Amino acid sequence: YVIFHSCGSIGAILPDLIEIGIDAVLVFQTTAANMEAVSIANEFGGKIVFYGGVDVQNLLRLGSRENVIKCVRHNIDAFDL
């Protein structure tokens, strides 16, 4: 398996990564531009694995337990294909 690491807004290159055989993207940074979980899941779900999706810079460090749970639930629901 091949895992591609990149932070930030990589939505524009996801089709290229899929085409060249990348199996997964580490880190899925949902706070970056055009990287919202629902739209990414709708377009690329089932074609490549996304690892991450929880804001480690702010949410995990400063957020409440309830907000972390809400974020995780949102991502699970988005990718529940």
PDB file of N, CA, C and O in Angstrom:
ATOM      1  N   TYR A   1       0.824  -1.178   0.000  1.00  0.00           N
ATOM      2  CA  TYR A   1       0.000   0.000   0.000  1.00  0.00           C
ATOM      3  C   TYR A   1       0.872   1.246   0.000  1.00  0.00           C
ATOM      4  O   TYR A   1       1.925   1.272   0.623  1.00  0.00           O
ATOM      5  N   VAL A   2       0.376   2.275  -0.655  1.00  0.00           N
ATOM      6  CA  VAL A   2       1.088   3.548  -0.722  1.00  0.00           C
ATOM      7  C   VAL A   2       0.221   4.614  -0.063  1.00  0.00           C
ATOM      8  O   VAL A   2      -0.938   4.798  -0.443  1.00  0.00           O
ATOM      9  N   ILE A   3       0.805   5.291   0.933  1.00  0.00           N
ATOM     10  CA  ILE A   3       0.120   6.363   1.637  1.00  0.00           C
ATOM     11  C   ILE A   3       0.831   7.666   1.330  1.00  0.00           C
ATOM     12  O   ILE A   3       2.043   7.776   1.495  1.00  0.00           O
ATOM     13  N   PHE A   4       0.073   8.655   0.868  1.00  0.00           N
ATOM     14  CA  PHE A   4       0.604   9.968   0.523  1.00  0.00           C
ATOM     15  C   PHE A   4       0.358  10.912   1.684  1.00  0.00           C
ATOM     16  O   PHE A   4      -0.765  11.036   2.162  1.00  0.00           O
ATOM     17  N   HIS A   5       1.412  11.569   2.166  1.00  0.00           N
ATOM     18  CA  HIS A   5       1.261  12.539   3.248  1.00  0.00           C
ATOM     19  C   HIS A   5       1.260  13.952   2.678  1.00  0.00           C
ATOM     20  O   HIS A   5       2.151  14.327   1.921  1.00  0.00           O
ATOM     21  N   SER A   6       0.248  14.701   3.071  1.00  0.00           N
ATOM     22  CA  SER A   6       0.195  16.111   2.714  1.00  0.00           C
ATOM     23  C   SER A   6      -0.780  16.808   3.635  1.00  0.00           C
ATOM     24  O   SER A   6      -1.852  16.272   3.934  1.00  0.00           O
ATOM     25  N   CYS A   7      -0.424  17.978   4.068  1.00  0.00           N
ATOM     26  CA  CYS A   7      -1.346  18.816   4.822  1.00  0.00           C
ATOM     27  C   CYS A   7      -1.923  19.847   3.853  1.00  0.00           C
ATOM     28  O   CYS A   7      -1.327  20.143   2.835  1.00  0.00           O
ATOM     29  N   GLY A   8      -3.085  20.353   4.195  1.00  0.00           N
ATOM     30  CA  GLY A   8      -3.654  21.444   3.419  1.00  0.00           C
ATOM     31  C   GLY A   8      -4.670  21.026   2.389  1.00  0.00           C
ATOM     32  O   GLY A   8      -5.218  19.930   2.412  1.00  0.00           O
ATOM     33  N   SER A   9      -4.909  21.929   1.473  1.00  0.00           N
ATOM     34  CA  SER A   9      -5.937  21.765   0.452  1.00  0.00           C
ATOM     35  C   SER A   9      -5.372  21.006  -0.750  1.00  0.00           C
ATOM     36  O   SER A   9      -4.665  21.576  -1.578  1.00  0.00           O
ATOM     37  N   ILE A  10      -5.689  19.726  -0.834  1.00  0.00           N
ATOM     38  CA  ILE A  10      -5.159  18.897  -1.921  1.00  0.00           C
ATOM     39  C   ILE A  10      -6.269  18.337  -2.811  1.00  0.00           C
ATOM     40  O   ILE A  10      -6.022  17.455  -3.625  1.00  0.00           O
ATOM     41  N   GLY A  11      -7.469  18.864  -2.657  1.00  0.00           N
ATOM     42  CA  GLY A  11      -8.602  18.361  -3.438  1.00  0.00           C
ATOM     43  C   GLY A  11      -8.362  18.363  -4.932  1.00  0.00           C
ATOM     44  O   GLY A  11      -8.769  17.439  -5.644  1.00  0.00           O
ATOM     45  N   ALA A  12      -7.666  19.368  -5.420  1.00  0.00           N
ATOM     46  CA  ALA A  12      -7.421  19.477  -6.865  1.00  0.00           C
ATOM     47  C   ALA A  12      -6.537  18.354  -7.405  1.00  0.00           C
ATOM     48  O   ALA A  12      -6.638  18.002  -8.585  1.00  0.00           O
ATOM     49  N   ILE A  13      -5.700  17.778  -6.551  1.00  0.00           N
ATOM     50  CA  ILE A  13      -4.810  16.720  -7.048  1.00  0.00           C
ATOM     51  C   ILE A  13      -5.275  15.317  -6.661  1.00  0.00           C
ATOM     52  O   ILE A  13      -4.627  14.333  -7.024  1.00  0.00           O
ATOM     53  N   LEU A  14      -6.390  15.205  -5.937  1.00  0.00           N
ATOM     54  CA  LEU A  14      -6.872  13.877  -5.554  1.00  0.00           C
ATOM     55  C   LEU A  14      -7.121  12.973  -6.758  1.00  0.00           C
ATOM     56  O   LEU A  14      -6.747  11.793  -6.720  1.00  0.00           O
ATOM     57  N   PRO A  15      -7.719  13.463  -7.860  1.00  0.00           N
ATOM     58  CA  PRO A  15      -7.873  12.580  -9.022  1.00  0.00           C
ATOM     59  C   PRO A  15      -6.538  12.052  -9.546  1.00  0.00           C
ATOM     60  O   PRO A  15      -6.436  10.886  -9.941  1.00  0.00           O
ATOM     61  N   ASP A  16      -5.508  12.884  -9.511  1.00  0.00           N
ATOM     62  CA  ASP A  16      -4.183  12.453  -9.962  1.00  0.00           C
ATOM     63  C   ASP A  16      -3.605  11.397  -9.023  1.00  0.00           C
ATOM     64  O   ASP A  16      -3.004  10.421  -9.478  1.00  0.00           O
ATOM     65  N   LEU A  17      -3.776  11.594  -7.724  1.00  0.00           N
ATOM     66  CA  LEU A  17      -3.278  10.623  -6.765  1.00  0.00           C
ATOM     67  C   LEU A  17      -3.959   9.272  -6.941  1.00  0.00           C
ATOM     68  O   LEU A  17      -3.306   8.227  -6.887  1.00  0.00           O
ATOM     69  N   ILE A  18      -5.248   9.308  -7.172  1.00  0.00           N
ATOM     70  CA  ILE A  18      -5.996   8.068  -7.414  1.00  0.00           C
ATOM     71  C   ILE A  18      -5.504   7.402  -8.693  1.00  0.00           C
ATOM     72  O   ILE A  18      -5.266   6.194  -8.723  1.00  0.00           O
ATOM     73  N   GLU A  19      -5.312   8.195  -9.727  1.00  0.00           N
ATOM     74  CA  GLU A  19      -4.883   7.666 -11.031  1.00  0.00           C
ATOM     75  C   GLU A  19      -3.518   6.980 -10.955  1.00  0.00           C
ATOM     76  O   GLU A  19      -3.294   5.959 -11.612  1.00  0.00           O
ATOM     77  N   ILE A  20      -2.608   7.521 -10.147  1.00  0.00           N
ATOM     78  CA  ILE A  20      -1.273   6.920 -10.091  1.00  0.00           C
ATOM     79  C   ILE A  20      -1.183   5.784  -9.066  1.00  0.00           C
ATOM     80  O   ILE A  20      -0.123   5.204  -8.865  1.00  0.00           O
ATOM     81  N   GLY A  21      -2.303   5.484  -8.425  1.00  0.00           N
ATOM     82  CA  GLY A  21      -2.341   4.317  -7.555  1.00  0.00           C
ATOM     83  C   GLY A  21      -2.094   4.553  -6.087  1.00  0.00           C
ATOM     84  O   GLY A  21      -1.833   3.597  -5.348  1.00  0.00           O
ATOM     85  N   ILE A  22      -2.199   5.793  -5.632  1.00  0.00           N
ATOM     86  CA  ILE A  22      -2.065   6.066  -4.205  1.00  0.00           C
ATOM     87  C   ILE A  22      -3.264   5.421  -3.494  1.00  0.00           C
ATOM     88  O   ILE A  22      -4.402   5.569  -3.930  1.00  0.00           O
ATOM     89  N   ASP A  23      -3.002   4.707  -2.415  1.00  0.00           N
ATOM     90  CA  ASP A  23      -4.064   4.006  -1.696  1.00  0.00           C
ATOM     91  C   ASP A  23      -4.734   4.862  -0.623  1.00  0.00           C
ATOM     92  O   ASP A  23      -5.920   4.670  -0.327  1.00  0.00           O
ATOM     93  N   ALA A  24      -3.971   5.777  -0.020  1.00  0.00           N
ATOM     94  CA  ALA A  24      -4.515   6.557   1.092  1.00  0.00           C
ATOM     95  C   ALA A  24      -3.847   7.918   1.178  1.00  0.00           C
ATOM     96  O   ALA A  24      -2.723   8.098   0.711  1.00  0.00           O
ATOM     97  N   VAL A  25      -4.563   8.847   1.795  1.00  0.00           N
ATOM     98  CA  VAL A  25      -4.040  10.191   2.058  1.00  0.00           C
ATOM     99  C   VAL A  25      -3.966  10.372   3.565  1.00  0.00           C
ATOM    100  O   VAL A  25      -4.934  10.168   4.284  1.00  0.00           O
ATOM    101  N   LEU A  26      -2.786  10.737   4.031  1.00  0.00           N
ATOM    102  CA  LEU A  26      -2.535  11.032   5.430  1.00  0.00           C
ATOM    103  C   LEU A  26      -1.982  12.455   5.440  1.00  0.00           C
ATOM    104  O   LEU A  26      -0.963  12.718   4.842  1.00  0.00           O
ATOM    105  N   VAL A  27      -2.525  13.342   5.829  1.00  0.00           N
ATOM    106  CA  VAL A  27      -3.552  13.722   6.753  1.00  0.00           C
ATOM    107  C   VAL A  27      -4.715  14.319   5.943  1.00  0.00           C
ATOM    108  O   VAL A  27      -4.483  15.092   5.025  1.00  0.00           O
ATOM    109  N   PHE A  28      -5.915  13.979   6.313  1.00  0.00           N
ATOM    110  CA  PHE A  28      -7.105  14.567   5.708  1.00  0.00           C
ATOM    111  C   PHE A  28      -7.467  15.790   6.540  1.00  0.00           C
ATOM    112  O   PHE A  28      -8.039  15.688   7.607  1.00  0.00           O
ATOM    113  N   GLN A  29      -7.050  16.975   6.056  1.00  0.00           N
ATOM    114  CA  GLN A  29      -7.197  18.221   6.820  1.00  0.00           C
ATOM    115  C   GLN A  29      -8.483  18.931   6.412  1.00  0.00           C
ATOM    116  O   GLN A  29      -8.519  19.722   5.480  1.00  0.00           O
ATOM    117  N   THR A  30      -9.555  18.664   7.155  1.00  0.00           N
ATOM    118  CA  THR A  30     -10.874  19.197   6.817  1.00  0.00           C
ATOM    119  C   THR A  30     -10.996  20.697   7.025  1.00  0.00           C
ATOM    120  O   THR A  30     -11.943  21.300   6.532  1.00  0.00           O
ATOM    121  N   THR A  31     -10.055  21.309   7.723  1.00  0.00           N
ATOM    122  CA  THR A  31     -10.106  22.762   7.926  1.00  0.00           C
ATOM    123  C   THR A  31      -9.471  23.524   6.766  1.00  0.00           C
ATOM    124  O   THR A  31      -9.573  24.745   6.699  1.00  0.00           O
ATOM    125  N   ALA A  32      -8.838  22.824   5.855  1.00  0.00           N
ATOM    126  CA  ALA A  32      -8.221  23.479   4.696  1.00  0.00           C
ATOM    127  C   ALA A  32      -9.291  23.798   3.648  1.00  0.00           C
ATOM    128  O   ALA A  32     -10.366  23.189   3.615  1.00  0.00           O
ATOM    129  N   ALA A  33      -8.991  24.731   2.785  1.00  0.00           N
ATOM    130  CA  ALA A  33      -9.934  25.158   1.740  1.00  0.00           C
ATOM    131  C   ALA A  33     -10.353  23.985   0.863  1.00  0.00           C
ATOM    132  O   ALA A  33      -9.519  23.178   0.438  1.00  0.00           O
ATOM    133  N   ASN A  34     -11.634  23.871   0.628  1.00  0.00           N
ATOM    134  CA  ASN A  34     -12.220  22.864  -0.263  1.00  0.00           C
ATOM    135  C   ASN A  34     -11.962  21.429   0.176  1.00  0.00           C
ATOM    136  O   ASN A  34     -11.905  20.525  -0.651  1.00  0.00           O
ATOM    137  N   MET A  35     -11.823  21.211   1.482  1.00  0.00           N
ATOM    138  CA  MET A  35     -11.558  19.866   1.993  1.00  0.00           C
ATOM    139  C   MET A  35     -12.628  19.421   2.991  1.00  0.00           C
ATOM    140  O   MET A  35     -12.390  18.595   3.851  1.00  0.00           O
ATOM    141  N   GLU A  36     -13.829  19.950   2.873  1.00  0.00           N
ATOM    142  CA  GLU A  36     -14.920  19.594   3.779  1.00  0.00           C
ATOM    143  C   GLU A  36     -15.290  18.129   3.579  1.00  0.00           C
ATOM    144  O   GLU A  36     -15.357  17.633   2.460  1.00  0.00           O
ATOM    145  N   ALA A  37     -15.517  17.420   4.661  1.00  0.00           N
ATOM    146  CA  ALA A  37     -15.710  15.968   4.629  1.00  0.00           C
ATOM    147  C   ALA A  37     -16.824  15.516   3.693  1.00  0.00           C
ATOM    148  O   ALA A  37     -16.645  14.566   2.926  1.00  0.00           O
ATOM    149  N   VAL A  38     -17.964  16.168   3.722  1.00  0.00           N
ATOM    150  CA  VAL A  38     -19.095  15.717   2.904  1.00  0.00           C
ATOM    151  C   VAL A  38     -18.779  15.804   1.418  1.00  0.00           C
ATOM    152  O   VAL A  38     -19.007  14.851   0.664  1.00  0.00           O
ATOM    153  N   SER A  39     -18.229  16.924   0.972  1.00  0.00           N
ATOM    154  CA  SER A  39     -17.931  17.065  -0.464  1.00  0.00           C
ATOM    155  C   SER A  39     -16.814  16.126  -0.906  1.00  0.00           C
ATOM    156  O   SER A  39     -16.879  15.531  -1.989  1.00  0.00           O
ATOM    157  N   ILE A  40     -15.794  15.949  -0.068  1.00  0.00           N
ATOM    158  CA  ILE A  40     -14.712  15.023  -0.407  1.00  0.00           C
ATOM    159  C   ILE A  40     -15.244  13.593  -0.450  1.00  0.00           C
ATOM    160  O   ILE A  40     -14.920  12.814  -1.354  1.00  0.00           O
ATOM    161  N   ALA A  41     -16.065  13.231   0.513  1.00  0.00           N
ATOM    162  CA  ALA A  41     -16.641  11.877   0.545  1.00  0.00           C
ATOM    163  C   ALA A  41     -17.509  11.626  -0.679  1.00  0.00           C
ATOM    164  O   ALA A  41     -17.442  10.548  -1.283  1.00  0.00           O
ATOM    165  N   ASN A  42     -18.312  12.610  -1.044  1.00  0.00           N
ATOM    166  CA  ASN A  42     -19.196  12.446  -2.206  1.00  0.00           C
ATOM    167  C   ASN A  42     -18.409  12.254  -3.493  1.00  0.00           C
ATOM    168  O   ASN A  42     -18.802  11.481  -4.364  1.00  0.00           O
ATOM    169  N   GLU A  43     -17.306  12.956  -3.618  1.00  0.00           N
ATOM    170  CA  GLU A  43     -16.537  12.889  -4.858  1.00  0.00           C
ATOM    171  C   GLU A  43     -15.519  11.745  -4.887  1.00  0.00           C
ATOM    172  O   GLU A  43     -15.309  11.125  -5.925  1.00  0.00           O
ATOM    173  N   PHE A  44     -14.907  11.450  -3.749  1.00  0.00           N
ATOM    174  CA  PHE A  44     -13.781  10.508  -3.759  1.00  0.00           C
ATOM    175  C   PHE A  44     -13.945   9.298  -2.841  1.00  0.00           C
ATOM    176  O   PHE A  44     -13.080   8.425  -2.825  1.00  0.00           O
ATOM    177  N   GLY A  45     -15.018   9.258  -2.078  1.00  0.00           N
ATOM    178  CA  GLY A  45     -15.242   8.128  -1.184  1.00  0.00           C
ATOM    179  C   GLY A  45     -15.282   6.810  -1.945  1.00  0.00           C
ATOM    180  O   GLY A  45     -15.879   6.712  -3.008  1.00  0.00           O
ATOM    181  N   GLY A  46     -14.613   5.811  -1.411  1.00  0.00           N
ATOM    182  CA  GLY A  46     -14.554   4.509  -2.052  1.00  0.00           C
ATOM    183  C   GLY A  46     -13.446   4.377  -3.085  1.00  0.00           C
ATOM    184  O   GLY A  46     -13.197   3.286  -3.590  1.00  0.00           O
ATOM    185  N   LYS A  47     -12.775   5.481  -3.396  1.00  0.00           N
ATOM    186  CA  LYS A  47     -11.697   5.466  -4.390  1.00  0.00           C
ATOM    187  C   LYS A  47     -10.318   5.559  -3.760  1.00  0.00           C
ATOM    188  O   LYS A  47      -9.324   5.167  -4.364  1.00  0.00           O
ATOM    189  N   ILE A  48     -10.264   6.119  -2.549  1.00  0.00           N
ATOM    190  CA  ILE A  48      -9.011   6.316  -1.832  1.00  0.00           C
ATOM    191  C   ILE A  48      -9.352   6.418  -0.341  1.00  0.00           C
ATOM    192  O   ILE A  48     -10.454   6.844   0.008  1.00  0.00           O
ATOM    193  N   VAL A  49      -8.446   5.996   0.508  1.00  0.00           N
ATOM    194  CA  VAL A  49      -8.664   6.042   1.954  1.00  0.00           C
ATOM    195  C   VAL A  49      -8.208   7.399   2.484  1.00  0.00           C
ATOM    196  O   VAL A  49      -7.165   7.910   2.076  1.00  0.00           O
ATOM    197  N   PHE A  50      -8.991   7.958   3.389  1.00  0.00           N
ATOM    198  CA  PHE A  50      -8.635   9.223   4.032  1.00  0.00           C
ATOM    199  C   PHE A  50      -8.367   8.967   5.506  1.00  0.00           C
ATOM    200  O   PHE A  50      -9.198   8.402   6.208  1.00  0.00           O
ATOM    201  N   TYR A  51      -7.195   9.376   5.962  1.00  0.00           N
ATOM    202  CA  TYR A  51      -6.779   9.180   7.342  1.00  0.00           C
ATOM    203  C   TYR A  51      -6.693  10.547   7.997  1.00  0.00           C
ATOM    204  O   TYR A  51      -6.011  11.436   7.499  1.00  0.00           O
ATOM    205  N   GLY A  52      -7.383  10.720   9.090  1.00  0.00           N
ATOM    206  CA  GLY A  52      -7.381  12.002   9.787  1.00  0.00           C
ATOM    207  C   GLY A  52      -8.776  12.580   9.807  1.00  0.00           C
ATOM    208  O   GLY A  52      -9.741  11.877  10.052  1.00  0.00           O
ATOM    209  N   GLY A  53      -8.873  13.845   9.552  1.00  0.00           N
ATOM    210  CA  GLY A  53     -10.177  14.490   9.495  1.00  0.00           C
ATOM    211  C   GLY A  53     -10.597  15.174  10.773  1.00  0.00           C
ATOM    212  O   GLY A  53     -11.706  15.680  10.868  1.00  0.00           O
ATOM    213  N   VAL A  54      -9.723  15.189  11.769  1.00  0.00           N
ATOM    214  CA  VAL A  54     -10.007  15.894  13.013  1.00  0.00           C
ATOM    215  C   VAL A  54      -8.919  16.946  13.199  1.00  0.00           C
ATOM    216  O   VAL A  54      -7.734  16.641  13.116  1.00  0.00           O
ATOM    217  N   ASP A  55      -9.333  18.155  13.432  1.00  0.00           N
ATOM    218  CA  ASP A  55      -8.415  19.285  13.568  1.00  0.00           C
ATOM    219  C   ASP A  55      -7.551  19.141  14.819  1.00  0.00           C
ATOM    220  O   ASP A  55      -8.019  19.332  15.941  1.00  0.00           O
ATOM    221  N   VAL A  56      -6.279  18.771  14.621  1.00  0.00           N
ATOM    222  CA  VAL A  56      -5.375  18.582  15.761  1.00  0.00           C
ATOM    223  C   VAL A  56      -4.789  19.897  16.266  1.00  0.00           C
ATOM    224  O   VAL A  56      -4.321  19.973  17.398  1.00  0.00           O
ATOM    225  N   GLN A  57      -4.816  20.925  15.427  1.00  0.00           N
ATOM    226  CA  GLN A  57      -4.236  22.205  15.832  1.00  0.00           C
ATOM    227  C   GLN A  57      -5.132  22.953  16.816  1.00  0.00           C
ATOM    228  O   GLN A  57      -4.628  23.636  17.703  1.00  0.00           O
ATOM    229  N   ASN A  58      -6.434  22.830  16.649  1.00  0.00           N
ATOM    230  CA  ASN A  58      -7.354  23.557  17.519  1.00  0.00           C
ATOM    231  C   ASN A  58      -8.335  22.648  18.252  1.00  0.00           C
ATOM    232  O   ASN A  58      -8.391  22.654  19.469  1.00  0.00           O
ATOM    233  N   LEU A  59      -9.104  21.863  17.503  1.00  0.00           N
ATOM    234  CA  LEU A  59     -10.172  21.092  18.122  1.00  0.00           C
ATOM    235  C   LEU A  59      -9.660  20.103  19.173  1.00  0.00           C
ATOM    236  O   LEU A  59     -10.151  20.085  20.301  1.00  0.00           O
ATOM    237  N   LEU A  60      -8.693  19.267  18.833  1.00  0.00           N
ATOM    238  CA  LEU A  60      -8.205  18.288  19.805  1.00  0.00           C
ATOM    239  C   LEU A  60      -7.467  18.938  20.968  1.00  0.00           C
ATOM    240  O   LEU A  60      -7.489  18.442  22.089  1.00  0.00           O
ATOM    241  N   ARG A  61      -6.853  20.046  20.697  1.00  0.00           N
ATOM    242  CA  ARG A  61      -6.066  20.730  21.728  1.00  0.00           C
ATOM    243  C   ARG A  61      -6.928  21.607  22.631  1.00  0.00           C
ATOM    244  O   ARG A  61      -6.730  21.646  23.843  1.00  0.00           O
ATOM    245  N   LEU A  62      -7.919  22.294  22.039  1.00  0.00           N
ATOM    246  CA  LEU A  62      -8.694  23.280  22.794  1.00  0.00           C
ATOM    247  C   LEU A  62     -10.183  22.980  22.904  1.00  0.00           C
ATOM    248  O   LEU A  62     -10.877  23.589  23.707  1.00  0.00           O
ATOM    249  N   GLY A  63     -10.681  22.076  22.057  1.00  0.00           N
ATOM    250  CA  GLY A  63     -12.119  21.810  22.011  1.00  0.00           C
ATOM    251  C   GLY A  63     -12.612  20.951  23.154  1.00  0.00           C
ATOM    252  O   GLY A  63     -11.848  20.258  23.825  1.00  0.00           O
ATOM    253  N   SER A  64     -13.902  21.003  23.327  1.00  0.00           N
ATOM    254  CA  SER A  64     -14.518  20.172  24.352  1.00  0.00           C
ATOM    255  C   SER A  64     -14.659  18.735  23.850  1.00  0.00           C
ATOM    256  O   SER A  64     -14.591  18.468  22.642  1.00  0.00           O
ATOM    257  N   ARG A  65     -14.851  17.831  24.773  1.00  0.00           N
ATOM    258  CA  ARG A  65     -15.075  16.422  24.426  1.00  0.00           C
ATOM    259  C   ARG A  65     -16.269  16.304  23.478  1.00  0.00           C
ATOM    260  O   ARG A  65     -16.236  15.563  22.501  1.00  0.00           O
ATOM    261  N   GLU A  66     -17.317  17.050  23.759  1.00  0.00           N
ATOM    262  CA  GLU A  66     -18.528  17.002  22.943  1.00  0.00           C
ATOM    263  C   GLU A  66     -18.262  17.484  21.516  1.00  0.00           C
ATOM    264  O   GLU A  66     -18.792  16.921  20.553  1.00  0.00           O
ATOM    265  N   ASN A  67     -17.443  18.513  21.367  1.00  0.00           N
ATOM    266  CA  ASN A  67     -17.126  19.017  20.029  1.00  0.00           C
ATOM    267  C   ASN A  67     -16.287  18.023  19.240  1.00  0.00           C
ATOM    268  O   ASN A  67     -16.455  17.882  18.025  1.00  0.00           O
ATOM    269  N   VAL A  68     -15.379  17.332  19.908  1.00  0.00           N
ATOM    270  CA  VAL A  68     -14.579  16.306  19.236  1.00  0.00           C
ATOM    271  C   VAL A  68     -15.486  15.174  18.771  1.00  0.00           C
ATOM    272  O   VAL A  68     -15.406  14.719  17.628  1.00  0.00           O
ATOM    273  N   ILE A  69     -16.376  14.730  19.650  1.00  0.00           N
ATOM    274  CA  ILE A  69     -17.329  13.671  19.289  1.00  0.00           C
ATOM    275  C   ILE A  69     -18.188  14.103  18.112  1.00  0.00           C
ATOM    276  O   ILE A  69     -18.420  13.331  17.175  1.00  0.00           O
ATOM    277  N   LYS A  70     -18.655  15.334  18.118  1.00  0.00           N
ATOM    278  CA  LYS A  70     -19.490  15.858  17.026  1.00  0.00           C
ATOM    279  C   LYS A  70     -18.728  15.833  15.700  1.00  0.00           C
ATOM    280  O   LYS A  70     -19.265  15.441  14.661  1.00  0.00           O
ATOM    281  N   CYS A  71     -17.460  16.233  15.720  1.00  0.00           N
ATOM    282  CA  CYS A  71     -16.635  16.237  14.513  1.00  0.00           C
ATOM    283  C   CYS A  71     -16.433  14.820  13.987  1.00  0.00           C
ATOM    284  O   CYS A  71     -16.571  14.568  12.786  1.00  0.00           O
ATOM    285  N   VAL A  72     -16.104  13.903  14.875  1.00  0.00           N
ATOM    286  CA  VAL A  72     -15.885  12.514  14.468  1.00  0.00           C
ATOM    287  C   VAL A  72     -17.168  11.925  13.893  1.00  0.00           C
ATOM    288  O   VAL A  72     -17.148  11.268  12.847  1.00  0.00           O
ATOM    289  N   ARG A  73     -18.299  12.162  14.548  1.00  0.00           N
ATOM    290  CA  ARG A  73     -19.593  11.662  14.062  1.00  0.00           C
ATOM    291  C   ARG A  73     -19.898  12.242  12.678  1.00  0.00           C
ATOM    292  O   ARG A  73     -20.370  11.535  11.795  1.00  0.00           O
ATOM    293  N   HIS A  74     -19.619  13.523  12.481  1.00  0.00           N
ATOM    294  CA  HIS A  74     -19.853  14.175  11.188  1.00  0.00           C
ATOM    295  C   HIS A  74     -19.055  13.470  10.087  1.00  0.00           C
ATOM    296  O   HIS A  74     -19.573  13.186   9.004  1.00  0.00           O
ATOM    297  N   ASN A  75     -17.794  13.174  10.373  1.00  0.00           N
ATOM    298  CA  ASN A  75     -16.942  12.510   9.373  1.00  0.00           C
ATOM    299  C   ASN A  75     -17.398  11.075   9.103  1.00  0.00           C
ATOM    300  O   ASN A  75     -17.414  10.632   7.963  1.00  0.00           O
ATOM    301  N   ILE A  76     -17.777  10.367  10.152  1.00  0.00           N
ATOM    302  CA  ILE A  76     -18.289   9.000   9.965  1.00  0.00           C
ATOM    303  C   ILE A  76     -19.540   9.035   9.097  1.00  0.00           C
ATOM    304  O   ILE A  76     -19.674   8.247   8.151  1.00  0.00           O
ATOM    305  N   ASP A  77     -20.456   9.936   9.396  1.00  0.00           N
ATOM    306  CA  ASP A  77     -21.680  10.050   8.599  1.00  0.00           C
ATOM    307  C   ASP A  77     -21.383  10.429   7.158  1.00  0.00           C
ATOM    308  O   ASP A  77     -22.008   9.926   6.225  1.00  0.00           O
ATOM    309  N   ALA A  78     -20.407  11.312   6.947  1.00  0.00           N
ATOM    310  CA  ALA A  78     -20.066  11.756   5.589  1.00  0.00           C
ATOM    311  C   ALA A  78     -19.545  10.601   4.746  1.00  0.00           C
ATOM    312  O   ALA A  78     -19.887  10.485   3.571  1.00  0.00           O
ATOM    313  N   PHE A  79     -18.734   9.734   5.343  1.00  0.00           N
ATOM    314  CA  PHE A  79     -18.110   8.647   4.582  1.00  0.00           C
ATOM    315  C   PHE A  79     -18.871   7.331   4.682  1.00  0.00           C
ATOM    316  O   PHE A  79     -18.415   6.318   4.161  1.00  0.00           O
ATOM    317  N   ASP A  80     -20.012   7.338   5.302  1.00  0.00           N
ATOM    318  CA  ASP A  80     -20.826   6.125   5.408  1.00  0.00           C
ATOM    319  C   ASP A  80     -21.510   5.883   4.068  1.00  0.00           C
ATOM    320  O   ASP A  80     -22.667   6.216   3.865  1.00  0.00           O
ATOM    321  N   LEU A  81     -20.730   5.325   3.148  1.00  0.00           N
ATOM    322  CA  LEU A  81     -21.204   5.136   1.779  1.00  0.00           C
ATOM    323  C   LEU A  81     -22.033   3.897   1.709  1.00  0.00           C
ATOM    324  O   LEU A  81     -21.922   2.918   1.341  1.00  0.00           O
TER     325      LEU A  81
END
